[in-house]
Each structure stands twice: as structure tokens, then as C-alpha cells.
Amino acid sequence: MATDEQVIYDPQTYQTGMPYEELTRLREAAPVSWVPERSVDGVEHGPGYWAVWRHAEVKYALKRPQLFSSELGATQIRDPATPEDLAYTRKSMLNMDPPEHSRLRRIVSRSFTPRAVDRLRERIVERARLIVDQMIDGATDRTADFAKVAADLPVWTLADVLGVPQTDRYLMFDWASRVIGFQDPEYAAISLTDATGATPMAKAALAVRPSPGPDGTMPDPRTRGGIPDLYAYAHELAAEKRRAPGEDIMSLMLSQVDGDGLSTDEFENMFWLFAVAGNETLRNGIPGGMYALLHHPEQWQRLAADRSLLPGAADEMLRWWTPVIHFRRTATEDTELAGQRIAAGDKVVVYFASANRDPRVFDDPDTFDVGRSAGDHLSFGHGPHYCLGSMLGKAQLVAMFDALLDRLVEVRAAGEPQRLRSNFQHGIKHLPISWTLR
């Protein structure tokens, strides 16, 4: 019989649901405990890691990069395959510590201020309504795969933020699927981009998209060589933005590259970060919110009766579903966390999926309650790496469910969901729903 630690490490586990019973036992047994890394999908086993289960200890670790580094070993449980891969990933803001992390964050932060988000909000609301209208108008039997429906709003919004032509936006869906879903056969080699309507930039990128090898697997998309189409597109788009700059993040980043404020490697990694990580939390958070409402129909009715609950409900959806399961840090020196001795160089993995259900912080944490004050959830992280796009993400959640409530009296499950095979991303690939129209 598998131990709780083996269950939570196995990506296969998550195809049937988040292992909340195991997470609860581990969290209540100790705030920090050791998890062995076994061989998965042909990848050799690692040395193991310290898992942090409780809310307070997760916040403590994330707030102290001088003790728990994003840079030393990067932020995934699995170590980069080669020293060269590690060196390249360290050029990403995601895998940096202050002061370098702070320098890059300052460059792009003005694109995510409240004023910047407000400028996008009207378009987000309009597109959410359009997406819902298209879902309803395109369904002859009043059913749809809501996971596919929901995916369009984050990539549409990201295309605006990055300055990517809307015809090319599904490149970002494909890249994110391959990176986040590398443990899932359906996502690892996905290609939904329609080349016929794509720009010359997109066609140039698709020309270098890798194909599965003789064993049917794709190259590791978390290496530079494993996703050459993303980097090819980044440079094609950069050339276009140099010719015709705008107010988007790409134009902003290029002004820093050309002014020696951002290296080429940093620019490539920044594009990767926005194109991939920038849409995954919402792409799974929106279907996760719908899943919660399908299983708590009384909460749908509460929202229908009082739309002022929506902003708080967005936080509760992110808490209850928790799209990103964990992130890794590496101990910079011998230290202690909650009384547990941790050696320099040890992996330390914070489990958001456990911390967001910690009863020390959230009363009755397994209950989905749209009236809850869930603002202390950790789905956007904490400390120096707190998500820059958190306000933008919440704006999209609110807009999508507001649009749904405008058109639908109720929603129902129309089949079993298909979940992502991943021990990193809490994802839904397919979520069949049906509805009654207003």
C-alpha cells in the first residue's frame, strides 16, 4: 500500500482528484516532513525534499529568500537536467532571488498596477460576455466543454498584455499545455494553433516546433532546446515591436534590452514566463471555480442573488481549487523550519494545495463558501514572488462568472471531468456542463 508521501508525489494520483485526505494527514502530523522522490516517467529518482504543509510555515519560507532560494536549484521539484539548463533557467525572474529578481520585477510591474488593470477591465468584461454568448449560441443541445470555453479568456487577455496578435493567441495555449502538462500524454504534444490564419511570425515559430521522438515523447519543454518555437516567436515578435512599438509588455521589455537593462537570455525567459505561467493559473482557476459551483449549487444561487459577492468568491475559488499545487525552494544554509533541521542544499517544497486548506487559518476549510473572507489564500504566492498578475487574474474570474450569471439560471455537470496528469498543476482538461437559460 502506498504511503501518503508516495501518493502526493505520483502525478497519476491527480487524474482522479486532489489527494486531500493524504494532505490533511500529512499537515496534521507535522508542519514539515520528508518526501522521497521516486523515479517517474523514466526520470531518475531525486534525493527527496522537505515538504511544507501548513499555511504559516509556507508564508515564512516564501518571505525569506535569503534562507530559501528560488535561484539555487530553480523552482521545480525535479532538478534541471544539466548545469547548462540550470544556468539558463536562472535567467528567469521566476528562478531569481533579490536583488536581481527585484530589478526585473520593477521593469514590468507598471503593466500590472491598478490603473493598468482598470484600462483592460472593460475589454475583459466585453470578451467574457462574448465568450459566454458564443458558448450558448454554438451549443445545439445546451452543453459545452467549459474547460475549453474558459481557456480563451486568459489567452485573449495575455495577447493584449504582451502585444501578441489575437490570431496567434493559441500559441500560448499550446506552449503552456506542453510545459505545464509535460506529465500528461494529451498535453505534452498538443497543437491547437490554426496555421492557416496565423501571422508570418507564428508560421515561422511553427516551422521549428519539435515533434515526438521515436519513443513518442517530446523533448523537455522546460529547457531552452525543448521549446524552440516559443523562443523563435519571441524574437519574431520582438522584431515587429521594434518596427512598431506599442504600450504592451513586449515593447516595454525591448526598451530595456536595447538600453542594456535586460539581457537577451532574460528577455527570452521573461517572454516564457508571461506566455506560459501567465495563463495557467486562470486557465485552471476558472474551470476550478465552475467545478466548485457545480458541486455546490446553492453557492451559484447566492451569487445570482448578490453579485457583490463575486470579488470575494473569486478568492474563494482560487483557495478551494488551488491551481498551482506547489513550488520549490532550496535551503541556502543549515537552518530550521518549525523545529525541523534542514541542511544547506536541501530541497524545500511549499504545498499551496495543503496550506489553502489549513484549518488554523480557514474555518471549515473543505467547504466552498462564496461569502468567506479568503483573501489570505496562497494561490498567488507570497513574499517577493507574489504574482504580479493577481489583480488581472481576479478581474477575469469576476468577469467570466458575472457573464455566466447574466445568461444562465443554473449550471449542471453533463459528464465526468477529465483532470490533468500532473503533480504540479491542478488542472481540468475537460469539464462538460449543461445549463438552463434565463
Coordinates of C-alpha atoms in Angstrom, one line a residue:
M1 CA 0.0 0.0 0.0
A2 CA 1.4 3.4 -1.0
T3 CA 2.3 5.9 1.7
D4 CA 0.8 9.3 1.8
E5 CA 4.1 10.8 0.6
Q6 CA 4.1 8.4 -2.4
V7 CA 0.5 9.3 -3.2
I8 CA 1.1 13.1 -3.3
Y9 CA 4.3 12.7 -5.4
D10 CA 2.7 10.5 -8.0
P11 CA 1.3 12.5 -11.0
Q12 CA -1.1 9.7 -11.7
T13 CA -2.9 10.5 -8.4
Y14 CA -4.2 13.8 -9.6
Q15 CA -6.1 12.3 -12.5
T16 CA -8.7 11.2 -10.0
G17 CA -8.6 14.3 -7.8
M18 CA -6.5 16.2 -5.3
P19 CA -5.5 13.9 -2.5
Y20 CA -7.0 16.0 0.3
E21 CA -7.2 13.1 2.8
E22 CA -3.5 12.4 2.4
L23 CA -2.6 16.1 2.5
T24 CA -4.7 16.5 5.7
R25 CA -3.0 13.6 7.4
L26 CA 0.5 15.0 6.5
R27 CA -0.4 18.5 7.5
E28 CA -1.8 17.5 10.9
A29 CA 1.1 15.1 11.6
A30 CA 3.8 17.8 11.2
P31 CA 4.2 21.3 9.6
V32 CA 7.3 20.0 7.7
S33 CA 8.2 16.4 6.7
W34 CA 10.4 14.5 4.3
V35 CA 9.1 13.2 1.0
P36 CA 11.2 10.7 -1.1
E37 CA 11.5 11.3 -4.8
R38 CA 10.9 8.1 -6.7
S39 CA 11.5 7.5 -10.5
V40 CA 8.6 8.8 -12.5
D41 CA 8.1 8.5 -16.3
G42 CA 11.6 7.3 -16.9
V43 CA 13.2 10.2 -14.9
E44 CA 15.6 9.0 -12.3
H45 CA 14.6 9.5 -8.7
G46 CA 15.9 12.5 -6.9
P47 CA 17.3 12.9 -3.4
G48 CA 13.9 13.8 -1.8
Y49 CA 12.7 17.0 -0.3
W50 CA 11.2 18.7 2.8
A51 CA 7.6 19.4 2.2
V52 CA 5.9 22.3 4.0
W53 CA 2.3 21.7 4.6
R54 CA 0.9 24.4 6.9
H55 CA -0.1 28.0 6.0
A56 CA 2.2 29.8 8.4
E57 CA 5.3 27.9 7.5
V58 CA 4.6 28.2 3.8
K59 CA 4.4 32.0 4.2
Y60 CA 7.6 32.0 6.4
A61 CA 9.6 30.2 3.8
L62 CA 8.4 32.3 0.8
K63 CA 9.1 35.5 2.6
R64 CA 12.8 34.6 3.3
P65 CA 14.7 34.1 0.0
Q66 CA 17.9 34.6 1.9
L67 CA 17.2 31.2 3.6
F68 CA 15.0 29.5 0.9
S69 CA 16.2 30.4 -2.5
S70 CA 14.4 30.3 -5.9
E71 CA 17.7 30.6 -7.7
L72 CA 19.9 27.8 -6.3
G73 CA 18.0 24.9 -7.7
A74 CA 15.2 26.7 -9.6
T75 CA 11.5 26.2 -8.6
Q76 CA 10.5 22.7 -9.8
I77 CA 11.0 19.6 -7.7
R78 CA 12.9 17.9 -10.5
D79 CA 16.4 19.3 -10.9
P80 CA 17.3 20.8 -14.3
A81 CA 18.9 18.0 -16.4
T82 CA 22.3 19.7 -16.9
P83 CA 24.3 22.6 -15.4
E84 CA 23.7 24.5 -18.6
D85 CA 19.9 24.1 -18.2
L86 CA 20.1 25.3 -14.6
A87 CA 22.2 28.3 -15.7
Y88 CA 19.6 29.2 -18.3
T89 CA 16.6 28.8 -16.1
R90 CA 18.3 31.1 -13.6
K91 CA 17.8 33.9 -16.1
S92 CA 14.1 33.8 -15.5
M93 CA 12.5 36.1 -12.9
L94 CA 10.7 33.0 -11.5
N95 CA 14.1 31.5 -10.7
M96 CA 15.8 34.5 -9.2
D97 CA 16.3 35.9 -5.7
P98 CA 16.6 39.6 -4.8
P99 CA 18.2 41.9 -5.8
E100 CA 18.2 40.5 -9.4
H101 CA 14.6 39.4 -9.1
S102 CA 13.7 42.9 -7.8
R103 CA 15.4 44.5 -10.8
L104 CA 13.4 42.5 -13.3
R105 CA 10.2 42.9 -11.4
R106 CA 10.5 46.7 -11.4
I107 CA 10.9 46.7 -15.2
V108 CA 7.5 45.0 -15.8
S109 CA 5.5 45.9 -12.7
R110 CA 4.0 49.1 -14.2
S111 CA 2.0 46.9 -16.6
F112 CA 0.1 45.4 -13.6
T113 CA -0.7 48.4 -11.5
P114 CA -4.4 49.0 -10.5
R115 CA -4.6 51.7 -13.2
A116 CA -3.2 49.4 -15.9
V117 CA -5.6 46.7 -14.9
D118 CA -8.5 49.2 -15.0
R119 CA -7.6 50.1 -18.6
L120 CA -8.0 46.4 -19.5
R121 CA -11.1 45.7 -17.4
E122 CA -13.7 46.9 -19.9
R123 CA -12.2 44.7 -22.7
I124 CA -12.1 41.8 -20.3
V125 CA -15.8 42.2 -19.4
E126 CA -16.7 42.5 -23.1
R127 CA -14.7 39.4 -24.1
A128 CA -16.1 37.4 -21.2
R129 CA -19.6 38.2 -22.4
L130 CA -18.7 37.3 -26.0
I131 CA -17.2 34.0 -24.9
V132 CA -20.3 33.1 -23.0
D133 CA -22.6 34.2 -25.8
Q134 CA -20.5 32.1 -28.3
M135 CA -20.7 29.1 -25.9
I136 CA -24.5 29.4 -25.7
D137 CA -25.1 30.1 -29.4
G138 CA -22.8 27.3 -30.5
A139 CA -24.4 24.6 -28.4
T140 CA -27.4 23.0 -30.1
D141 CA -28.0 20.8 -27.0
R142 CA -27.1 23.3 -24.3
T143 CA -23.9 21.5 -23.4
A144 CA -20.3 22.5 -23.7
D145 CA -16.8 21.6 -22.5
F146 CA -16.3 24.5 -20.1
A147 CA -12.6 23.9 -19.8
K148 CA -12.2 24.8 -23.5
V149 CA -14.6 27.7 -23.2
A150 CA -12.7 29.1 -20.1
A151 CA -9.3 28.8 -21.7
D152 CA -10.0 31.6 -24.2
L153 CA -10.3 34.5 -21.8
P154 CA -6.7 34.2 -20.3
V155 CA -5.0 33.8 -23.7
W156 CA -7.1 36.6 -25.1
T157 CA -6.1 38.9 -22.2
L158 CA -2.5 37.8 -22.3
A159 CA -2.3 38.6 -26.0
D160 CA -3.4 42.1 -25.2
V161 CA -0.9 42.5 -22.4
L162 CA 2.0 41.1 -24.4
G163 CA 1.1 42.7 -27.7
V164 CA 0.5 39.3 -29.5
P165 CA -1.9 39.4 -32.4
Q166 CA -5.1 37.7 -31.5
T167 CA -4.8 35.3 -34.4
D168 CA -1.7 33.9 -32.7
R169 CA -3.0 33.7 -29.2
Y170 CA -3.5 29.9 -29.2
L171 CA 0.3 29.5 -29.5
M172 CA 0.3 30.5 -25.8
F173 CA -2.3 27.8 -25.0
D174 CA -0.1 25.2 -26.8
W175 CA 3.1 26.3 -25.1
A176 CA 1.6 26.4 -21.7
S177 CA 0.0 23.0 -22.2
R178 CA 3.3 21.4 -23.2
V179 CA 5.2 23.0 -20.3
I180 CA 2.6 22.5 -17.5
G181 CA 1.3 19.3 -18.9
F182 CA 4.6 17.5 -19.7
Q183 CA 3.5 14.6 -17.5
D184 CA 0.2 14.2 -19.4
P185 CA 0.2 12.5 -22.8
E186 CA -2.7 14.6 -24.2
Y187 CA -1.0 17.9 -23.4
A188 CA 2.7 17.0 -23.9
A189 CA 2.4 17.2 -27.7
I190 CA -0.7 19.3 -28.1
S191 CA -1.0 21.6 -31.1
L192 CA -4.3 23.6 -31.4
T193 CA -2.9 26.6 -33.3
D194 CA -4.5 27.1 -36.7
A195 CA -1.7 27.9 -39.0
T196 CA -4.0 28.9 -41.9
G197 CA -5.0 32.2 -40.1
A198 CA -1.7 32.7 -38.3
T199 CA 0.7 35.6 -38.9
P200 CA 4.1 35.1 -40.6
M201 CA 5.6 35.3 -37.1
A202 CA 3.5 32.3 -35.9
K203 CA 4.3 30.3 -39.1
A204 CA 8.0 30.9 -38.5
A205 CA 7.6 29.6 -35.0
L206 CA 5.5 26.6 -36.0
A207 CA 8.2 25.7 -38.6
V208 CA 10.6 24.9 -35.7
R209 CA 8.1 23.2 -33.4
P210 CA 9.6 19.9 -32.2
S211 CA 7.9 16.6 -33.0
P212 CA 7.7 13.5 -30.8
G213 CA 10.8 11.3 -30.9
P214 CA 10.8 7.6 -31.8
D215 CA 9.5 6.7 -28.3
G216 CA 6.6 9.1 -28.8
T217 CA 7.8 11.6 -26.2
M218 CA 8.5 15.3 -26.8
P219 CA 11.8 17.0 -25.7
D220 CA 11.7 18.5 -22.2
P221 CA 9.8 21.8 -22.7
R222 CA 11.4 23.3 -19.6
T223 CA 14.7 23.5 -21.4
R224 CA 15.6 26.1 -24.0
G225 CA 16.1 23.4 -26.6
G226 CA 12.8 21.7 -25.8
I227 CA 10.5 24.6 -26.9
P228 CA 12.3 26.4 -29.7
D229 CA 9.1 27.6 -31.3
L230 CA 8.4 29.8 -28.2
Y231 CA 11.7 31.5 -28.4
A232 CA 11.5 31.8 -32.2
Y233 CA 8.2 33.6 -31.8
A234 CA 9.6 35.8 -29.1
H235 CA 12.3 37.1 -31.4
E236 CA 9.9 37.4 -34.4
L237 CA 7.6 39.5 -32.2
A238 CA 10.5 41.5 -30.9
A239 CA 11.5 42.4 -34.4
E240 CA 7.9 43.6 -35.1
K241 CA 7.7 45.6 -31.9
R242 CA 11.0 47.3 -32.8
R243 CA 9.4 48.4 -36.0
A244 CA 6.1 49.4 -34.4
P245 CA 6.3 49.7 -30.6
G246 CA 3.1 49.9 -28.5
E247 CA 2.1 50.1 -24.9
D248 CA 2.4 46.4 -24.3
I249 CA 4.9 44.5 -22.2
M250 CA 6.9 43.3 -25.2
S251 CA 7.6 46.9 -26.2
L252 CA 8.5 47.8 -22.6
M253 CA 10.9 44.9 -22.3
L254 CA 12.6 45.7 -25.6
S255 CA 13.2 49.2 -24.5
Q256 CA 15.2 47.7 -21.6
V257 CA 17.0 45.1 -23.8
D258 CA 18.0 47.9 -26.2
G259 CA 19.0 50.1 -23.3
D260 CA 21.1 47.3 -21.7
G261 CA 18.7 46.9 -18.8
L262 CA 17.7 43.4 -19.8
S263 CA 19.9 40.7 -21.4
T264 CA 18.7 38.6 -24.3
D265 CA 18.5 35.5 -22.0
E266 CA 16.5 37.5 -19.5
F267 CA 14.2 38.8 -22.3
E268 CA 13.6 35.2 -23.6
N269 CA 12.8 33.9 -20.1
M270 CA 10.5 36.9 -19.4
F271 CA 8.5 36.1 -22.5
W272 CA 8.4 32.4 -21.5
L273 CA 7.2 33.4 -18.0
F274 CA 4.3 35.6 -19.3
A275 CA 3.3 33.3 -22.1
V276 CA 3.3 30.1 -20.0
A277 CA 2.8 30.9 -16.4
G278 CA 0.7 34.0 -17.2
N279 CA -2.3 32.0 -18.3
E280 CA -2.1 28.7 -16.4
T281 CA -3.4 29.9 -13.0
L282 CA -6.6 31.3 -14.6
R283 CA -6.9 28.7 -17.3
N284 CA -7.4 26.1 -14.5
G285 CA -8.8 28.5 -11.9
I286 CA -11.9 29.4 -14.0
P287 CA -12.9 25.8 -14.6
G288 CA -11.9 25.0 -11.0
G289 CA -14.4 27.7 -9.9
M290 CA -17.1 26.2 -12.1
Y291 CA -16.3 22.7 -10.7
A292 CA -16.9 24.2 -7.2
L293 CA -20.2 25.7 -8.2
L294 CA -21.4 22.5 -9.9
H295 CA -20.8 20.7 -6.6
H296 CA -22.3 23.5 -4.5
P297 CA -25.3 24.7 -6.5
E298 CA -26.6 26.7 -3.5
Q299 CA -23.5 28.9 -3.9
W300 CA -24.4 29.6 -7.5
Q301 CA -27.8 30.8 -6.3
R302 CA -26.1 33.0 -3.7
L303 CA -24.0 34.7 -6.4
A304 CA -27.1 35.1 -8.6
A305 CA -28.9 36.8 -5.8
D306 CA -26.0 39.1 -4.8
R307 CA -23.3 39.9 -7.4
S308 CA -21.4 41.9 -4.8
L309 CA -20.1 38.6 -3.5
L310 CA -18.2 37.9 -6.8
P311 CA -14.8 39.5 -5.9
G312 CA -14.7 37.5 -2.6
A313 CA -15.9 34.4 -4.5
A314 CA -13.0 34.7 -6.9
D315 CA -10.6 34.4 -3.9
E316 CA -12.6 31.5 -2.6
M317 CA -12.5 29.7 -5.9
L318 CA -8.7 30.2 -6.0
R319 CA -8.4 28.9 -2.4
W320 CA -10.7 26.0 -2.7
W321 CA -9.3 24.8 -6.1
T322 CA -5.7 26.0 -5.8
P323 CA -4.4 25.8 -9.4
V324 CA -0.7 25.6 -8.6
I325 CA -0.1 22.7 -6.2
H326 CA 3.4 23.6 -5.0
F327 CA 6.7 25.4 -5.7
R328 CA 10.2 24.6 -4.7
R329 CA 12.9 26.5 -2.9
T330 CA 16.5 25.4 -1.9
A331 CA 18.0 26.0 1.6
T332 CA 20.9 28.4 1.3
E333 CA 22.4 27.3 4.7
D334 CA 21.8 25.0 7.6
T335 CA 18.6 26.2 9.2
E336 CA 15.4 25.2 10.9
L337 CA 11.7 25.5 9.9
A338 CA 9.1 24.8 12.5
G339 CA 11.7 22.9 14.6
Q340 CA 12.8 20.7 11.7
R341 CA 16.5 20.9 10.9
I342 CA 17.2 21.5 7.2
A343 CA 20.7 21.2 5.7
A344 CA 22.1 23.7 3.2
G345 CA 21.3 22.5 -0.3
D346 CA 18.2 20.6 0.7
K347 CA 15.1 21.0 -1.5
V348 CA 12.2 22.7 0.3
V349 CA 8.8 22.4 -1.4
V350 CA 5.8 24.5 -0.2
Y351 CA 2.4 23.0 -0.8
F352 CA -0.2 25.6 -1.6
A353 CA -2.9 22.9 -2.0
S354 CA -2.4 22.0 1.6
A355 CA -1.8 25.4 3.1
N356 CA -5.1 26.7 1.5
R357 CA -7.0 24.0 3.4
D358 CA -5.2 24.7 6.8
P359 CA -7.9 24.9 9.5
R360 CA -5.6 27.1 11.5
V361 CA -6.4 29.9 9.0
F362 CA -9.7 28.9 7.3
D363 CA -12.7 27.7 9.3
D364 CA -14.2 24.6 7.9
P365 CA -11.7 24.7 5.0
D366 CA -13.1 21.9 2.9
T367 CA -16.4 23.8 2.5
F368 CA -16.7 26.1 -0.5
D369 CA -18.3 29.3 0.7
V370 CA -18.6 32.3 -1.6
G371 CA -19.2 34.6 1.4
R372 CA -15.9 33.6 3.0
S373 CA -13.1 36.1 3.5
A374 CA -10.5 34.1 1.7
G375 CA -8.0 36.9 0.9
D376 CA -5.2 35.1 2.8
H377 CA -5.1 32.2 0.3
L378 CA -1.7 31.5 -1.2
S379 CA -2.7 30.7 -4.8
F380 CA -0.8 33.8 -6.0
G381 CA 2.1 33.0 -3.7
H382 CA 3.6 35.2 -1.0
G383 CA 6.6 37.4 -0.4
P384 CA 8.9 38.7 -3.2
H385 CA 7.5 36.3 -5.8
Y386 CA 3.8 37.3 -5.1
C387 CA 2.1 37.1 -8.6
L388 CA 2.3 40.4 -10.5
G389 CA -0.9 39.5 -12.4
S390 CA -3.0 38.7 -9.3
M391 CA -5.4 41.7 -9.9
L392 CA -5.6 40.9 -13.6
G393 CA -6.4 37.3 -12.8
K394 CA -9.2 38.2 -10.3
A395 CA -10.7 40.6 -12.8
Q396 CA -11.0 37.8 -15.3
L397 CA -12.6 35.4 -12.8
V398 CA -15.1 38.0 -11.8
A399 CA -15.9 39.0 -15.4
M400 CA -16.4 35.3 -16.5
F401 CA -18.8 34.4 -13.8
D402 CA -20.6 37.7 -14.0
A403 CA -21.2 37.0 -17.7
L404 CA -22.3 33.4 -16.9
L405 CA -24.8 34.6 -14.3
D406 CA -26.2 37.1 -16.7
R407 CA -27.2 34.4 -19.1
L408 CA -27.8 31.2 -17.1
V409 CA -30.3 30.3 -14.4
E410 CA -28.3 27.3 -13.4
V411 CA -25.5 25.0 -14.5
R412 CA -25.2 21.3 -14.1
A413 CA -22.5 18.7 -14.7
A414 CA -23.0 16.9 -18.0
G415 CA -20.4 14.2 -17.6
E416 CA -17.2 13.4 -15.6
P417 CA -14.4 15.9 -15.7
Q418 CA -11.0 14.8 -17.1
R419 CA -8.2 16.0 -15.0
L420 CA -4.6 16.8 -15.8
R421 CA -2.0 14.2 -15.1
S422 CA 0.4 16.4 -13.1
N423 CA 1.7 16.7 -9.6
F424 CA 2.4 20.4 -10.1
Q425 CA -0.7 21.9 -11.8
H426 CA -4.2 21.2 -10.5
G427 CA -5.8 21.2 -14.0
I428 CA -9.0 20.2 -15.7
K429 CA -8.7 19.3 -19.3
H430 CA -12.4 18.7 -20.0
L431 CA -15.4 19.8 -18.0
P432 CA -18.8 19.0 -19.6
I433 CA -21.6 21.3 -18.4
S434 CA -25.2 21.9 -19.3
W435 CA -27.4 24.8 -18.4
T436 CA -30.8 26.4 -18.2
L437 CA -31.0 29.8 -19.9
R438 CA -32.5 32.9 -18.4

